[in-house]
Amino acid sequence: MWGLYARWLKSEGDLTMCSEALLKQVRSYQGSDLWKERDRFKRFSYASLELCKVYMEISSSSGSRRELFDAEMHLKNVLKQVKYLIIRYLGHLQLVLH
């Protein structure tokens, strides 16, 4: 739902509200099932990519660096979550192998 709304807002030229809608879409996918369900993860990844693209577009048109910082922080947070899961799964794998 939020993705459709974001696309409409973008077509209307309201990039700030579009970024808000995309952020809500990204947050709606987050949760414990995100890393277990392939389709949910794909939708999360796509929404994250679109969010960062809109942040870059806003920054480019306004000259503001705030949106670039927001995109950077979002991607760092996603990578931190992935790193945590990899470490956790490696720990489980070590237990199984020993």
XYZ file of N, CA and C in Angstrom:
294
model
N 0.819 -1.174 0.000
C 0.000 0.000 0.000
C 0.881 1.262 0.000
N 1.895 1.294 0.876
C 2.747 2.469 0.963
C 3.545 2.669 -0.318
N 3.933 1.580 -0.958
C 4.693 1.681 -2.202
C 3.886 2.323 -3.310
N 2.631 1.935 -3.418
C 1.742 2.521 -4.420
C 1.547 4.007 -4.156
N 1.336 4.350 -2.898
C 1.176 5.747 -2.511
C 2.448 6.542 -2.824
N 3.603 5.938 -2.557
C 4.888 6.600 -2.836
C 5.046 6.863 -4.330
N 4.678 5.886 -5.158
C 4.787 6.079 -6.611
C 3.878 7.214 -7.079
N 2.686 7.273 -6.516
C 1.761 8.349 -6.883
C 2.337 9.708 -6.468
N 2.858 9.776 -5.234
C 3.442 11.036 -4.769
C 4.613 11.463 -5.647
N 5.428 10.509 -6.048
C 6.568 10.827 -6.915
C 6.077 11.352 -8.259
N 5.024 10.731 -8.800
C 4.482 11.201 -10.080
C 3.912 12.610 -9.969
N 3.487 12.974 -8.766
C 2.974 14.321 -8.512
C 4.099 15.308 -8.201
N 5.329 14.804 -8.069
C 6.473 15.658 -7.814
C 6.751 15.943 -6.347
N 6.053 15.255 -5.450
C 6.245 15.482 -4.011
C 7.226 14.447 -3.460
N 8.516 14.732 -3.650
C 9.542 13.770 -3.268
C 9.672 13.606 -1.757
N 9.424 14.673 -1.013
C 9.532 14.576 0.442
C 8.486 13.624 1.000
N 7.249 13.776 0.572
C 6.198 12.868 1.037
C 6.401 11.462 0.475
N 6.962 11.384 -0.725
C 7.287 10.084 -1.321
C 8.291 9.353 -0.438
N 9.322 10.078 0.033
C 10.325 9.440 0.890
C 9.697 8.974 2.204
N 8.756 9.749 2.728
C 8.061 9.346 3.961
C 7.260 8.067 3.743
N 6.567 7.989 2.617
C 5.780 6.791 2.312
C 6.691 5.577 2.120
N 7.814 5.770 1.439
C 8.756 4.665 1.246
C 9.369 4.213 2.563
N 9.645 5.165 3.446
C 10.173 4.807 4.763
C 9.160 3.960 5.530
N 7.890 4.335 5.432
C 6.844 3.537 6.089
C 6.746 2.152 5.463
N 6.928 2.070 4.149
C 6.904 0.772 3.487
C 8.064 -0.099 3.975
N 9.255 0.473 4.040
C 10.434 -0.265 4.514
C 10.187 -0.770 5.937
N 9.690 0.101 6.790
C 9.446 -0.280 8.183
C 8.366 -1.347 8.303
N 7.413 -1.349 7.379
C 6.358 -2.363 7.445
C 6.899 -3.760 7.160
N 7.998 -3.847 6.421
C 8.607 -5.143 6.112
C 9.528 -5.637 7.221
N 10.026 -4.725 8.050
C 10.974 -5.126 9.086
C 10.297 -5.968 10.156
N 11.064 -6.829 10.754
C 10.579 -7.725 11.788
C 11.323 -9.036 11.696
N 11.019 -9.923 12.597
C 11.765 -11.182 12.665
C 11.588 -12.048 11.420
N 10.458 -11.931 10.734
C 10.224 -12.749 9.549
C 10.967 -12.241 8.316
N 11.471 -11.018 8.379
C 12.134 -10.422 7.224
C 13.260 -11.299 6.709
N 14.053 -11.824 7.611
C 15.235 -12.578 7.221
C 14.924 -14.045 6.949
N 13.682 -14.461 7.187
C 13.298 -15.856 6.960
C 12.493 -16.029 5.677
N 11.797 -14.995 5.260
C 10.931 -15.076 4.086
C 11.597 -14.377 2.901
N 11.903 -15.146 1.890
C 12.625 -14.621 0.729
C 11.861 -13.487 0.038
N 10.568 -13.678 -0.194
C 9.787 -12.646 -0.883
C 9.718 -11.361 -0.078
N 9.566 -11.490 1.218
C 9.511 -10.307 2.080
C 10.854 -9.566 2.041
N 11.947 -10.313 2.064
C 13.267 -9.700 1.995
C 13.469 -8.992 0.657
N 12.997 -9.599 -0.431
C 13.123 -8.971 -1.742
C 12.335 -7.665 -1.793
N 11.133 -7.659 -1.242
C 10.327 -6.430 -1.219
C 10.997 -5.366 -0.346
N 11.555 -5.786 0.792
C 12.280 -4.872 1.673
C 13.480 -4.266 0.943
N 14.235 -5.099 0.246
C 15.419 -4.635 -0.480
C 15.040 -3.638 -1.569
N 14.001 -3.958 -2.320
C 13.551 -3.067 -3.384
C 13.086 -1.730 -2.805
N 12.303 -1.777 -1.729
C 11.817 -0.547 -1.099
C 12.979 0.272 -0.547
N 13.981 -0.395 0.014
C 15.166 0.301 0.528
C 15.916 1.002 -0.598
N 16.060 0.307 -1.713
C 16.729 0.890 -2.873
C 15.968 2.110 -3.381
N 14.655 1.982 -3.503
C 13.839 3.103 -3.967
C 13.923 4.284 -2.998
N 13.925 3.997 -1.706
C 14.040 5.050 -0.698
C 15.356 5.805 -0.868
N 16.440 5.078 -1.028
C 17.745 5.726 -1.186
C 17.812 6.532 -2.491
N 17.185 6.035 -3.553
C 17.149 6.780 -4.816
C 16.401 8.098 -4.644
N 15.284 8.058 -3.931
C 14.513 9.282 -3.704
C 15.305 10.239 -2.822
N 15.958 9.715 -1.787
C 16.814 10.567 -0.957
C 17.867 11.267 -1.824
N 18.490 10.533 -2.737
C 19.509 11.120 -3.607
C 18.897 12.173 -4.537
N 17.712 11.900 -5.029
C 17.037 12.854 -5.912
C 16.694 14.147 -5.169
N 16.218 14.010 -3.940
C 15.913 15.197 -3.127
C 17.188 15.993 -2.889
N 18.245 15.304 -2.512
C 19.514 15.966 -2.231
C 20.048 16.685 -3.466
N 19.946 16.026 -4.599
C 20.435 16.601 -5.839
C 19.662 17.860 -6.228
N 18.360 17.826 -6.033
C 17.546 18.973 -6.437
C 17.586 20.121 -5.430
N 17.799 19.805 -4.156
C 17.751 20.847 -3.134
C 19.137 21.305 -2.670
N 20.142 20.490 -2.939
C 21.481 20.809 -2.462
C 21.699 20.443 -0.998
N 20.695 19.840 -0.389
C 20.777 19.443 1.020
C 21.538 18.125 1.142
N 22.325 18.023 2.193
C 23.059 16.778 2.440
C 22.333 15.891 3.443
N 21.289 16.409 4.065
C 20.562 15.654 5.084
C 20.035 14.336 4.530
N 19.484 14.373 3.329
C 18.918 13.161 2.738
C 20.008 12.135 2.423
N 21.190 12.616 2.031
C 22.300 11.682 1.798
C 22.702 11.008 3.100
N 22.701 11.764 4.172
C 23.000 11.198 5.489
C 21.933 10.171 5.868
N 20.657 10.489 5.604
C 19.569 9.545 5.910
C 19.738 8.244 5.123
N 20.106 8.363 3.843
C 20.322 7.166 3.018
C 21.484 6.347 3.560
N 22.559 7.024 3.920
C 23.730 6.338 4.472
C 23.376 5.604 5.769
N 22.654 6.264 6.643
C 22.283 5.650 7.917
C 21.355 4.453 7.706
N 20.442 4.573 6.762
C 19.541 3.450 6.475
C 20.343 2.239 6.001
N 21.252 2.463 5.056
C 22.042 1.350 4.527
C 22.973 0.758 5.582
N 23.556 1.604 6.430
C 24.403 1.091 7.509
C 23.606 0.231 8.470
N 22.381 0.640 8.767
C 21.533 -0.133 9.668
C 21.187 -1.496 9.063
N 20.880 -1.512 7.782
C 20.574 -2.783 7.105
C 21.801 -3.691 7.135
N 22.968 -3.137 6.840
C 24.194 -3.941 6.850
C 24.530 -4.456 8.243
N 24.248 -3.663 9.263
C 24.483 -4.096 10.638
C 23.593 -5.299 10.971
N 22.344 -5.253 10.521
C 21.426 -6.372 10.758
C 21.896 -7.626 10.041
N 22.359 -7.463 8.816
C 22.856 -8.606 8.042
C 24.094 -9.196 8.707
N 24.997 -8.329 9.135
C 26.224 -8.801 9.797
C 25.889 -9.594 11.055
N 24.939 -9.099 11.849
C 24.519 -9.801 13.061
C 23.979 -11.190 12.722
N 23.152 -11.268 11.686
C 22.589 -12.566 11.307
C 23.657 -13.531 10.814
N 24.605 -13.026 10.049
C 25.684 -13.891 9.559
C 26.486 -14.442 10.729
N 26.828 -13.592 11.675
C 27.591 -14.038 12.842
C 26.791 -15.064 13.636
N 25.494 -14.807 13.791
C 24.644 -15.746 14.534
C 24.561 -17.102 13.835
N 24.386 -17.076 12.510
C 24.294 -18.336 11.773
C 25.626 -19.077 11.752
N 26.728 -18.344 11.704
C 28.039 -19.004 11.771
C 28.232 -19.684 13.120
N 27.743 -19.043 14.175
C 27.812 -19.659 15.507
C 27.023 -20.949 15.558
N 25.836 -20.955 14.965
C 25.026 -22.171 14.914
C 25.719 -23.257 14.089
N 26.331 -22.844 13.001
C 27.028 -23.796 12.145
C 28.203 -24.419 12.874
N 28.933 -23.633 13.626
C 30.061 -24.170 14.415
C 29.584 -25.189 15.434
N 28.448 -24.916 16.073
C 27.904 -25.877 17.043
C 27.538 -27.201 16.377
N 26.976 -27.101 15.203
C 26.570 -28.314 14.475
C 27.795 -29.122 14.038
N 28.844 -28.435 13.613
C 30.019 -29.126 13.085
C 30.894 -29.726 14.174
N 30.760 -29.270 15.396
C 31.601 -29.804 16.473
C 30.900 -30.851 17.237
